[in-house]
Amino acid sequence: MGFGQLVIGPPGSGKTTYCNGIQHFFQLTGRPCAVINLDPANHDPPYECAVSVEELITLEEAQREFNLGPNGAMVYCIEYVSKNLDWLKERVTPLVAEGKYVLFDLPGQVELFNMHDALREVVAAITGPEWNLRLCTVHLIDSHLCADPAKYIAALMLSLSCMLHLETPHVNVLSKVDLMDKYGELDFNLEYYADVMNLEYLADRILDGNQDAIGTAPSPGQTMMRKKYGKLTRGLCELVEDFGLVNFTTLSIEDKASVERVVQLTDKSIGYFNAGGFSA
């Protein structure tokens, strides 16, 4: 039985930095680890890459061969991977046999999870019985979205959607919390955003707020839109709370205690026990 993580999140949320940091953390704590890059747009990642999708197909090849744009080429590449799962299995199986903990660095385009089946098919195969892998999905959300209530609610909806679509154990993470001071003062403390409770207060802030996320007064058009979609905003908040699935842990990748907390949560979710503990 092998163990590992599926690392997902919107572009810029810190997936590659996370994989690099976790790999370094595992090296210090004595846990053998292999990172598999399944993001065709992630060229020359900083981490040591055991397997890369670019060995199978590159984004540039898809663009050139089929005259596609970047997003279309990304979709094609993931579809190509879904049709060549034997290629991936042949490379991952030996890593698992060696006892390595595997990290899958996945693309960040939201539409791959919500509008296309290919990536979900890849995830379903990897987590299926033939691969003998227990994987936890780590969903990274940039913590700066907490500074904008509307963007934060959108992030909640994205997190909920991914949890329902992928059907794997999930750990949702607010990343880059060490940079929060750069984005101004939050309406509520960070624990409020991590716990995802009492979202009606956030809806009130959106509908009644006199300032936008950067502290300037809203335009008449913005005020009208807030009123027009007020019922929708409250409905989305109620939907997230009714499911009761989404909450977050926080992460500063440079902070050992923060990284250790995330690792402990992922280990617990898949039943991984590391006899060596976390001591370096």
PDB file of C-alpha atoms in Angstrom:
ATOM      1  CA  MET A   1       0.000   0.000   0.000  1.00  0.00           C
ATOM      2  CA  GLY A   2       1.344   3.399  -1.020  1.00  0.00           C
ATOM      3  CA  PHE A   3       0.515   6.830   0.340  1.00  0.00           C
ATOM      4  CA  GLY A   4       0.691  10.376  -0.918  1.00  0.00           C
ATOM      5  CA  GLN A   5      -1.001  13.631  -1.856  1.00  0.00           C
ATOM      6  CA  LEU A   6      -2.752  15.185  -4.826  1.00  0.00           C
ATOM      7  CA  VAL A   7      -1.771  18.857  -4.762  1.00  0.00           C
ATOM      8  CA  ILE A   8      -4.319  21.145  -6.414  1.00  0.00           C
ATOM      9  CA  GLY A   9      -5.247  24.810  -6.331  1.00  0.00           C
ATOM     10  CA  PRO A  10      -5.782  27.805  -8.622  1.00  0.00           C
ATOM     11  CA  PRO A  11      -2.786  29.272 -10.487  1.00  0.00           C
ATOM     12  CA  GLY A  12      -0.622  31.276  -8.105  1.00  0.00           C
ATOM     13  CA  SER A  13      -1.801  29.483  -4.979  1.00  0.00           C
ATOM     14  CA  GLY A  14       1.662  28.028  -4.359  1.00  0.00           C
ATOM     15  CA  LYS A  15       1.395  24.394  -5.492  1.00  0.00           C
ATOM     16  CA  THR A  16       4.947  24.129  -6.815  1.00  0.00           C
ATOM     17  CA  THR A  17       6.356  25.959  -3.788  1.00  0.00           C
ATOM     18  CA  TYR A  18       4.365  23.619  -1.561  1.00  0.00           C
ATOM     19  CA  CYS A  19       5.689  20.498  -3.298  1.00  0.00           C
ATOM     20  CA  ASN A  20       9.235  21.819  -3.053  1.00  0.00           C
ATOM     21  CA  GLY A  21       8.821  22.682   0.628  1.00  0.00           C
ATOM     22  CA  ILE A  22       7.176  19.374   1.524  1.00  0.00           C
ATOM     23  CA  GLN A  23       9.857  17.429  -0.319  1.00  0.00           C
ATOM     24  CA  HIS A  24      12.535  19.284   1.643  1.00  0.00           C
ATOM     25  CA  PHE A  25      10.617  18.717   4.895  1.00  0.00           C
ATOM     26  CA  PHE A  26      10.402  14.981   4.231  1.00  0.00           C
ATOM     27  CA  GLN A  27      14.115  14.843   3.458  1.00  0.00           C
ATOM     28  CA  LEU A  28      14.815  16.380   6.860  1.00  0.00           C
ATOM     29  CA  THR A  29      12.432  14.022   8.645  1.00  0.00           C
ATOM     30  CA  GLY A  30      13.593  10.863   6.904  1.00  0.00           C
ATOM     31  CA  ARG A  31      10.512  10.110   4.825  1.00  0.00           C
ATOM     32  CA  PRO A  32      11.336   8.901   1.284  1.00  0.00           C
ATOM     33  CA  CYS A  33       9.404  11.068  -1.141  1.00  0.00           C
ATOM     34  CA  ALA A  34       8.889  11.338  -4.897  1.00  0.00           C
ATOM     35  CA  VAL A  35       7.194  14.221  -6.725  1.00  0.00           C
ATOM     36  CA  ILE A  36       5.293  13.570  -9.956  1.00  0.00           C
ATOM     37  CA  ASN A  37       4.723  16.652 -12.093  1.00  0.00           C
ATOM     38  CA  LEU A  38       1.428  16.328 -13.992  1.00  0.00           C
ATOM     39  CA  ASP A  39       1.244  20.022 -14.907  1.00  0.00           C
ATOM     40  CA  PRO A  40       2.344  20.480 -18.547  1.00  0.00           C
ATOM     41  CA  ALA A  41       2.733  24.225 -17.955  1.00  0.00           C
ATOM     42  CA  ASN A  42       5.153  23.733 -15.066  1.00  0.00           C
ATOM     43  CA  HIS A  43       8.535  23.781 -16.769  1.00  0.00           C
ATOM     44  CA  ASP A  44      11.718  23.186 -14.746  1.00  0.00           C
ATOM     45  CA  PRO A  45      10.117  22.966 -11.274  1.00  0.00           C
ATOM     46  CA  PRO A  46      12.426  23.675  -8.321  1.00  0.00           C
ATOM     47  CA  TYR A  47      11.820  20.296  -6.723  1.00  0.00           C
ATOM     48  CA  GLU A  48      13.487  17.027  -7.674  1.00  0.00           C
ATOM     49  CA  CYS A  49      11.060  15.532 -10.182  1.00  0.00           C
ATOM     50  CA  ALA A  50      10.776  11.724 -10.260  1.00  0.00           C
ATOM     51  CA  VAL A  51       8.281  11.693 -13.145  1.00  0.00           C
ATOM     52  CA  SER A  52       7.161  14.533 -15.413  1.00  0.00           C
ATOM     53  CA  VAL A  53       4.255  14.642 -17.831  1.00  0.00           C
ATOM     54  CA  GLU A  54       6.633  16.347 -20.261  1.00  0.00           C
ATOM     55  CA  GLU A  55       8.230  12.936 -20.818  1.00  0.00           C
ATOM     56  CA  LEU A  56       4.910  11.973 -22.426  1.00  0.00           C
ATOM     57  CA  ILE A  57       3.692  15.219 -23.989  1.00  0.00           C
ATOM     58  CA  THR A  58       4.491  18.921 -23.740  1.00  0.00           C
ATOM     59  CA  LEU A  59       2.216  21.923 -23.886  1.00  0.00           C
ATOM     60  CA  GLU A  60       4.172  23.315 -26.828  1.00  0.00           C
ATOM     61  CA  GLU A  61       3.760  20.084 -28.806  1.00  0.00           C
ATOM     62  CA  ALA A  62      -0.013  20.194 -28.370  1.00  0.00           C
ATOM     63  CA  GLN A  63      -0.163  23.868 -29.341  1.00  0.00           C
ATOM     64  CA  ARG A  64       1.996  23.390 -32.419  1.00  0.00           C
ATOM     65  CA  GLU A  65       0.423  20.135 -33.618  1.00  0.00           C
ATOM     66  CA  PHE A  66      -3.216  21.149 -33.223  1.00  0.00           C
ATOM     67  CA  ASN A  67      -2.993  24.950 -33.420  1.00  0.00           C
ATOM     68  CA  LEU A  68      -4.350  25.341 -29.889  1.00  0.00           C
ATOM     69  CA  GLY A  69      -4.073  28.145 -27.374  1.00  0.00           C
ATOM     70  CA  PRO A  70      -2.583  27.572 -23.905  1.00  0.00           C
ATOM     71  CA  ASN A  71      -5.862  26.514 -22.271  1.00  0.00           C
ATOM     72  CA  GLY A  72      -6.904  24.261 -25.134  1.00  0.00           C
ATOM     73  CA  ALA A  73      -3.476  22.657 -25.178  1.00  0.00           C
ATOM     74  CA  MET A  74      -3.680  22.077 -21.429  1.00  0.00           C
ATOM     75  CA  VAL A  75      -7.005  20.272 -21.818  1.00  0.00           C
ATOM     76  CA  TYR A  76      -5.565  18.173 -24.651  1.00  0.00           C
ATOM     77  CA  CYS A  77      -2.492  17.220 -22.592  1.00  0.00           C
ATOM     78  CA  ILE A  78      -4.590  16.048 -19.644  1.00  0.00           C
ATOM     79  CA  GLU A  79      -6.881  14.111 -21.986  1.00  0.00           C
ATOM     80  CA  TYR A  80      -3.761  12.521 -23.471  1.00  0.00           C
ATOM     81  CA  VAL A  81      -2.597  11.496 -19.999  1.00  0.00           C
ATOM     82  CA  SER A  82      -6.032   9.999 -19.274  1.00  0.00           C
ATOM     83  CA  LYS A  83      -5.657   7.849 -22.411  1.00  0.00           C
ATOM     84  CA  ASN A  84      -2.136   6.782 -21.435  1.00  0.00           C
ATOM     85  CA  LEU A  85      -2.547   5.850 -17.788  1.00  0.00           C
ATOM     86  CA  ASP A  86      -0.434   2.727 -18.302  1.00  0.00           C
ATOM     87  CA  TRP A  87       2.525   5.017 -19.041  1.00  0.00           C
ATOM     88  CA  LEU A  88       1.995   6.789 -15.725  1.00  0.00           C
ATOM     89  CA  LYS A  89       1.381   3.600 -13.764  1.00  0.00           C
ATOM     90  CA  GLU A  90       4.603   2.028 -15.073  1.00  0.00           C
ATOM     91  CA  ARG A  91       6.554   4.947 -13.613  1.00  0.00           C
ATOM     92  CA  VAL A  92       4.698   5.396 -10.339  1.00  0.00           C
ATOM     93  CA  THR A  93       4.449   1.712  -9.338  1.00  0.00           C
ATOM     94  CA  PRO A  94       8.229   1.260  -8.811  1.00  0.00           C
ATOM     95  CA  LEU A  95       8.320   4.386  -6.641  1.00  0.00           C
ATOM     96  CA  VAL A  96       5.551   2.998  -4.445  1.00  0.00           C
ATOM     97  CA  ALA A  97       7.316  -0.380  -4.304  1.00  0.00           C
ATOM     98  CA  GLU A  98      10.388   1.419  -2.950  1.00  0.00           C
ATOM     99  CA  GLY A  99       8.252   2.772  -0.112  1.00  0.00           C
ATOM    100  CA  LYS A 100       8.231   6.352  -1.339  1.00  0.00           C
ATOM    101  CA  TYR A 101       5.517   8.802  -0.369  1.00  0.00           C
ATOM    102  CA  VAL A 102       4.271  10.335  -3.628  1.00  0.00           C
ATOM    103  CA  LEU A 103       3.206  13.906  -4.348  1.00  0.00           C
ATOM    104  CA  PHE A 104       1.246  14.622  -7.525  1.00  0.00           C
ATOM    105  CA  ASP A 105       1.602  18.250  -8.639  1.00  0.00           C
ATOM    106  CA  LEU A 106      -1.557  18.866 -10.697  1.00  0.00           C
ATOM    107  CA  PRO A 107      -2.538  21.718 -13.040  1.00  0.00           C
ATOM    108  CA  GLY A 108      -4.344  24.688 -11.543  1.00  0.00           C
ATOM    109  CA  GLN A 109      -6.926  25.517 -14.199  1.00  0.00           C
ATOM    110  CA  VAL A 110     -10.317  25.373 -12.498  1.00  0.00           C
ATOM    111  CA  GLU A 111     -12.130  24.225 -15.632  1.00  0.00           C
ATOM    112  CA  LEU A 112     -10.156  20.970 -15.626  1.00  0.00           C
ATOM    113  CA  PHE A 113     -11.947  19.948 -12.437  1.00  0.00           C
ATOM    114  CA  ASN A 114     -15.400  21.363 -13.088  1.00  0.00           C
ATOM    115  CA  MET A 115     -15.972  21.334 -16.856  1.00  0.00           C
ATOM    116  CA  HIS A 116     -13.931  18.402 -18.191  1.00  0.00           C
ATOM    117  CA  ASP A 117     -13.762  14.753 -17.202  1.00  0.00           C
ATOM    118  CA  ALA A 118     -10.150  13.978 -18.114  1.00  0.00           C
ATOM    119  CA  LEU A 119      -8.465  15.113 -14.903  1.00  0.00           C
ATOM    120  CA  ARG A 120     -11.152  13.486 -12.783  1.00  0.00           C
ATOM    121  CA  GLU A 121     -10.573  10.273 -14.739  1.00  0.00           C
ATOM    122  CA  VAL A 122      -6.851  10.505 -13.989  1.00  0.00           C
ATOM    123  CA  VAL A 123      -7.532  11.059 -10.283  1.00  0.00           C
ATOM    124  CA  ALA A 124     -10.101   8.231 -10.214  1.00  0.00           C
ATOM    125  CA  ALA A 125      -7.544   5.873 -11.752  1.00  0.00           C
ATOM    126  CA  ILE A 126      -4.723   6.894  -9.417  1.00  0.00           C
ATOM    127  CA  THR A 127      -6.946   6.429  -6.369  1.00  0.00           C
ATOM    128  CA  GLY A 128      -8.538   3.238  -7.721  1.00  0.00           C
ATOM    129  CA  PRO A 129      -7.843  -0.283  -6.398  1.00  0.00           C
ATOM    130  CA  GLU A 130      -5.394  -1.218  -9.173  1.00  0.00           C
ATOM    131  CA  TRP A 131      -2.880   1.418  -8.099  1.00  0.00           C
ATOM    132  CA  ASN A 132      -2.992   0.458  -4.412  1.00  0.00           C
ATOM    133  CA  LEU A 133      -2.546   4.086  -3.331  1.00  0.00           C
ATOM    134  CA  ARG A 134      -4.146   6.043  -0.509  1.00  0.00           C
ATOM    135  CA  LEU A 135      -4.088   9.708  -1.479  1.00  0.00           C
ATOM    136  CA  CYS A 136      -5.228  12.883   0.226  1.00  0.00           C
ATOM    137  CA  THR A 137      -6.071  15.930  -1.860  1.00  0.00           C
ATOM    138  CA  VAL A 138      -4.367  19.081  -0.594  1.00  0.00           C
ATOM    139  CA  HIS A 139      -6.255  22.068  -2.001  1.00  0.00           C
ATOM    140  CA  LEU A 140      -4.283  25.310  -1.724  1.00  0.00           C
ATOM    141  CA  ILE A 141      -6.090  28.656  -1.642  1.00  0.00           C
ATOM    142  CA  ASP A 142      -4.067  31.883  -1.541  1.00  0.00           C
ATOM    143  CA  SER A 143      -4.885  33.532   1.786  1.00  0.00           C
ATOM    144  CA  HIS A 144      -4.942  36.990   0.192  1.00  0.00           C
ATOM    145  CA  LEU A 145      -8.457  36.110  -1.044  1.00  0.00           C
ATOM    146  CA  CYS A 146      -9.632  36.544   2.544  1.00  0.00           C
ATOM    147  CA  ALA A 147      -9.137  40.287   2.081  1.00  0.00           C
ATOM    148  CA  ASP A 148     -11.970  40.333  -0.473  1.00  0.00           C
ATOM    149  CA  PRO A 149     -15.198  38.751   0.855  1.00  0.00           C
ATOM    150  CA  ALA A 150     -16.571  38.037  -2.619  1.00  0.00           C
ATOM    151  CA  LYS A 151     -13.373  36.273  -3.719  1.00  0.00           C
ATOM    152  CA  TYR A 152     -13.302  34.330  -0.464  1.00  0.00           C
ATOM    153  CA  ILE A 153     -16.837  33.043  -1.051  1.00  0.00           C
ATOM    154  CA  ALA A 154     -15.827  32.064  -4.593  1.00  0.00           C
ATOM    155  CA  ALA A 155     -12.886  30.146  -3.099  1.00  0.00           C
ATOM    156  CA  LEU A 156     -15.270  28.350  -0.743  1.00  0.00           C
ATOM    157  CA  MET A 157     -17.442  27.305  -3.672  1.00  0.00           C
ATOM    158  CA  LEU A 158     -14.380  26.085  -5.573  1.00  0.00           C
ATOM    159  CA  SER A 159     -13.196  24.079  -2.564  1.00  0.00           C
ATOM    160  CA  LEU A 160     -16.624  22.509  -2.094  1.00  0.00           C
ATOM    161  CA  SER A 161     -16.893  21.701  -5.800  1.00  0.00           C
ATOM    162  CA  CYS A 162     -13.499  19.972  -5.834  1.00  0.00           C
ATOM    163  CA  MET A 163     -14.357  17.949  -2.737  1.00  0.00           C
ATOM    164  CA  LEU A 164     -17.565  16.711  -4.348  1.00  0.00           C
ATOM    165  CA  HIS A 165     -16.040  16.035  -7.763  1.00  0.00           C
ATOM    166  CA  LEU A 166     -12.834  14.278  -6.704  1.00  0.00           C
ATOM    167  CA  GLU A 167     -14.315  12.234  -3.835  1.00  0.00           C
ATOM    168  CA  THR A 168     -11.006  11.881  -1.984  1.00  0.00           C
ATOM    169  CA  PRO A 169      -9.966  12.810   1.563  1.00  0.00           C
ATOM    170  CA  HIS A 170      -9.373  16.559   1.508  1.00  0.00           C
ATOM    171  CA  VAL A 171      -7.265  19.039   3.426  1.00  0.00           C
ATOM    172  CA  ASN A 172      -8.032  22.611   2.388  1.00  0.00           C
ATOM    173  CA  VAL A 173      -5.174  25.022   3.046  1.00  0.00           C
ATOM    174  CA  LEU A 174      -4.964  28.809   3.218  1.00  0.00           C
ATOM    175  CA  SER A 175      -1.443  29.291   1.879  1.00  0.00           C
ATOM    176  CA  LYS A 176       0.998  32.206   2.192  1.00  0.00           C
ATOM    177  CA  VAL A 177      -0.384  33.377   5.541  1.00  0.00           C
ATOM    178  CA  ASP A 178       3.023  34.903   6.252  1.00  0.00           C
ATOM    179  CA  LEU A 179       2.215  37.487   3.540  1.00  0.00           C
ATOM    180  CA  MET A 180      -1.196  38.485   4.907  1.00  0.00           C
ATOM    181  CA  ASP A 181       0.060  41.811   6.268  1.00  0.00           C
ATOM    182  CA  LYS A 182       0.681  42.999   2.708  1.00  0.00           C
ATOM    183  CA  TYR A 183      -3.021  42.823   1.861  1.00  0.00           C
ATOM    184  CA  GLY A 184      -4.358  45.106   4.561  1.00  0.00           C
ATOM    185  CA  GLU A 185      -6.519  44.450   7.597  1.00  0.00           C
ATOM    186  CA  LEU A 186      -9.100  41.677   7.386  1.00  0.00           C
ATOM    187  CA  ASP A 187     -12.730  42.248   8.329  1.00  0.00           C
ATOM    188  CA  PHE A 188     -12.453  39.339  10.792  1.00  0.00           C
ATOM    189  CA  ASN A 189      -9.584  37.412  12.353  1.00  0.00           C
ATOM    190  CA  LEU A 190      -7.899  34.648  10.363  1.00  0.00           C
ATOM    191  CA  GLU A 191      -9.538  31.920  12.456  1.00  0.00           C
ATOM    192  CA  TYR A 192     -12.935  33.070  11.197  1.00  0.00           C
ATOM    193  CA  TYR A 193     -11.899  32.429   7.591  1.00  0.00           C
ATOM    194  CA  ALA A 194     -10.267  29.102   8.466  1.00  0.00           C
ATOM    195  CA  ASP A 195     -13.254  27.756  10.406  1.00  0.00           C
ATOM    196  CA  VAL A 196     -15.837  28.814   7.758  1.00  0.00           C
ATOM    197  CA  MET A 197     -18.597  29.552  10.241  1.00  0.00           C
ATOM    198  CA  ASN A 198     -21.317  32.218  10.472  1.00  0.00           C
ATOM    199  CA  LEU A 199     -20.935  33.276   6.858  1.00  0.00           C
ATOM    200  CA  GLU A 200     -23.952  35.567   7.166  1.00  0.00           C
ATOM    201  CA  TYR A 201     -21.596  38.124   8.684  1.00  0.00           C
ATOM    202  CA  LEU A 202     -19.485  37.972   5.550  1.00  0.00           C
ATOM    203  CA  ALA A 203     -22.555  38.298   3.335  1.00  0.00           C
ATOM    204  CA  ASP A 204     -23.568  41.375   5.320  1.00  0.00           C
ATOM    205  CA  ARG A 205     -20.085  42.785   4.795  1.00  0.00           C
ATOM    206  CA  ILE A 206     -20.402  42.349   1.031  1.00  0.00           C
ATOM    207  CA  LEU A 207     -23.898  43.784   0.787  1.00  0.00           C
ATOM    208  CA  ASP A 208     -23.528  46.619   3.273  1.00  0.00           C
ATOM    209  CA  GLY A 209     -19.825  47.436   2.919  1.00  0.00           C
ATOM    210  CA  ASN A 210     -18.862  50.986   2.047  1.00  0.00           C
ATOM    211  CA  GLN A 211     -15.461  49.997   0.707  1.00  0.00           C
ATOM    212  CA  ASP A 212     -14.070  47.387  -1.630  1.00  0.00           C
ATOM    213  CA  ALA A 213     -11.148  45.074  -0.986  1.00  0.00           C
ATOM    214  CA  ILE A 214      -8.511  47.806  -1.397  1.00  0.00           C
ATOM    215  CA  GLY A 215     -10.312  50.371   0.734  1.00  0.00           C
ATOM    216  CA  THR A 216     -11.920  52.554  -1.944  1.00  0.00           C
ATOM    217  CA  ALA A 217     -15.587  53.448  -2.126  1.00  0.00           C
ATOM    218  CA  PRO A 218     -17.616  51.251  -4.511  1.00  0.00           C
ATOM    219  CA  SER A 219     -18.901  52.728  -7.739  1.00  0.00           C
ATOM    220  CA  PRO A 220     -22.671  53.124  -8.292  1.00  0.00           C
ATOM    221  CA  GLY A 221     -22.515  50.114 -10.581  1.00  0.00           C
ATOM    222  CA  GLN A 222     -20.866  47.991  -7.896  1.00  0.00           C
ATOM    223  CA  THR A 223     -23.483  49.062  -5.357  1.00  0.00           C
ATOM    224  CA  MET A 224     -26.279  48.107  -7.756  1.00  0.00           C
ATOM    225  CA  MET A 225     -24.691  44.709  -8.426  1.00  0.00           C
ATOM    226  CA  ARG A 226     -24.404  44.023  -4.708  1.00  0.00           C
ATOM    227  CA  LYS A 227     -28.093  44.678  -4.218  1.00  0.00           C
ATOM    228  CA  LYS A 228     -29.090  42.732  -7.329  1.00  0.00           C
ATOM    229  CA  TYR A 229     -27.190  39.624  -6.330  1.00  0.00           C
ATOM    230  CA  GLY A 230     -27.696  39.886  -2.578  1.00  0.00           C
ATOM    231  CA  LYS A 231     -30.025  36.885  -2.455  1.00  0.00           C
ATOM    232  CA  LEU A 232     -27.562  34.821  -4.490  1.00  0.00           C
ATOM    233  CA  THR A 233     -24.709  35.787  -2.169  1.00  0.00           C
ATOM    234  CA  ARG A 234     -26.643  34.680   0.896  1.00  0.00           C
ATOM    235  CA  GLY A 235     -27.736  31.517  -0.881  1.00  0.00           C
ATOM    236  CA  LEU A 236     -24.140  30.557  -1.672  1.00  0.00           C
ATOM    237  CA  CYS A 237     -23.128  31.137   1.936  1.00  0.00           C
ATOM    238  CA  GLU A 238     -26.005  28.962   3.135  1.00  0.00           C
ATOM    239  CA  LEU A 239     -25.049  26.239   0.647  1.00  0.00           C
ATOM    240  CA  VAL A 240     -21.481  26.059   1.956  1.00  0.00           C
ATOM    241  CA  GLU A 241     -22.695  25.956   5.562  1.00  0.00           C
ATOM    242  CA  ASP A 242     -25.376  23.349   4.829  1.00  0.00           C
ATOM    243  CA  PHE A 243     -22.811  20.948   3.376  1.00  0.00           C
ATOM    244  CA  GLY A 244     -20.550  21.554   6.372  1.00  0.00           C
ATOM    245  CA  LEU A 245     -17.538  20.099   4.558  1.00  0.00           C
ATOM    246  CA  VAL A 246     -15.228  23.055   3.982  1.00  0.00           C
ATOM    247  CA  ASN A 247     -12.746  24.370   6.487  1.00  0.00           C
ATOM    248  CA  PHE A 248      -9.103  25.325   6.239  1.00  0.00           C
ATOM    249  CA  THR A 249      -5.816  24.931   7.964  1.00  0.00           C
ATOM    250  CA  THR A 250      -3.240  27.677   7.496  1.00  0.00           C
ATOM    251  CA  LEU A 251       0.230  27.357   6.019  1.00  0.00           C
ATOM    252  CA  SER A 252       3.441  29.323   5.901  1.00  0.00           C
ATOM    253  CA  ILE A 253       5.799  27.074   3.966  1.00  0.00           C
ATOM    254  CA  GLU A 254       8.836  28.587   5.715  1.00  0.00           C
ATOM    255  CA  ASP A 255       7.464  27.721   9.174  1.00  0.00           C
ATOM    256  CA  LYS A 256       8.262  24.165  10.293  1.00  0.00           C
ATOM    257  CA  ALA A 257       5.388  23.965  12.779  1.00  0.00           C
ATOM    258  CA  SER A 258       2.945  25.097  10.109  1.00  0.00           C
ATOM    259  CA  VAL A 259       4.191  22.508   7.618  1.00  0.00           C
ATOM    260  CA  GLU A 260       4.139  19.800  10.278  1.00  0.00           C
ATOM    261  CA  ARG A 261       0.498  20.590  11.063  1.00  0.00           C
ATOM    262  CA  VAL A 262      -0.495  20.152   7.419  1.00  0.00           C
ATOM    263  CA  VAL A 263       1.454  16.885   7.175  1.00  0.00           C
ATOM    264  CA  GLN A 264      -0.207  15.548  10.319  1.00  0.00           C
ATOM    265  CA  LEU A 265      -3.654  16.339   8.914  1.00  0.00           C
ATOM    266  CA  THR A 266      -2.910  14.639   5.602  1.00  0.00           C
ATOM    267  CA  ASP A 267      -1.396  11.609   7.327  1.00  0.00           C
ATOM    268  CA  LYS A 268      -4.450  11.247   9.556  1.00  0.00           C
ATOM    269  CA  SER A 269      -6.832  11.495   6.604  1.00  0.00           C
ATOM    270  CA  ILE A 270      -5.250   8.508   4.811  1.00  0.00           C
ATOM    271  CA  GLY A 271      -4.113   6.474   7.808  1.00  0.00           C
ATOM    272  CA  TYR A 272      -0.397   6.980   7.239  1.00  0.00           C
ATOM    273  CA  PHE A 273       1.865   6.253  10.195  1.00  0.00           C
ATOM    274  CA  ASN A 274       5.476   7.368  10.152  1.00  0.00           C
ATOM    275  CA  ALA A 275       7.388   5.508  12.835  1.00  0.00           C
ATOM    276  CA  GLY A 276      10.189   8.024  12.561  1.00  0.00           C
ATOM    277  CA  GLY A 277       8.039  10.915  13.719  1.00  0.00           C
ATOM    278  CA  PHE A 278       8.829  14.450  12.583  1.00  0.00           C
ATOM    279  CA  SER A 279      12.178  15.061  14.183  1.00  0.00           C
ATOM    280  CA  ALA A 280      14.905  16.013  11.717  1.00  0.00           C
TER     281      ALA A 280
END
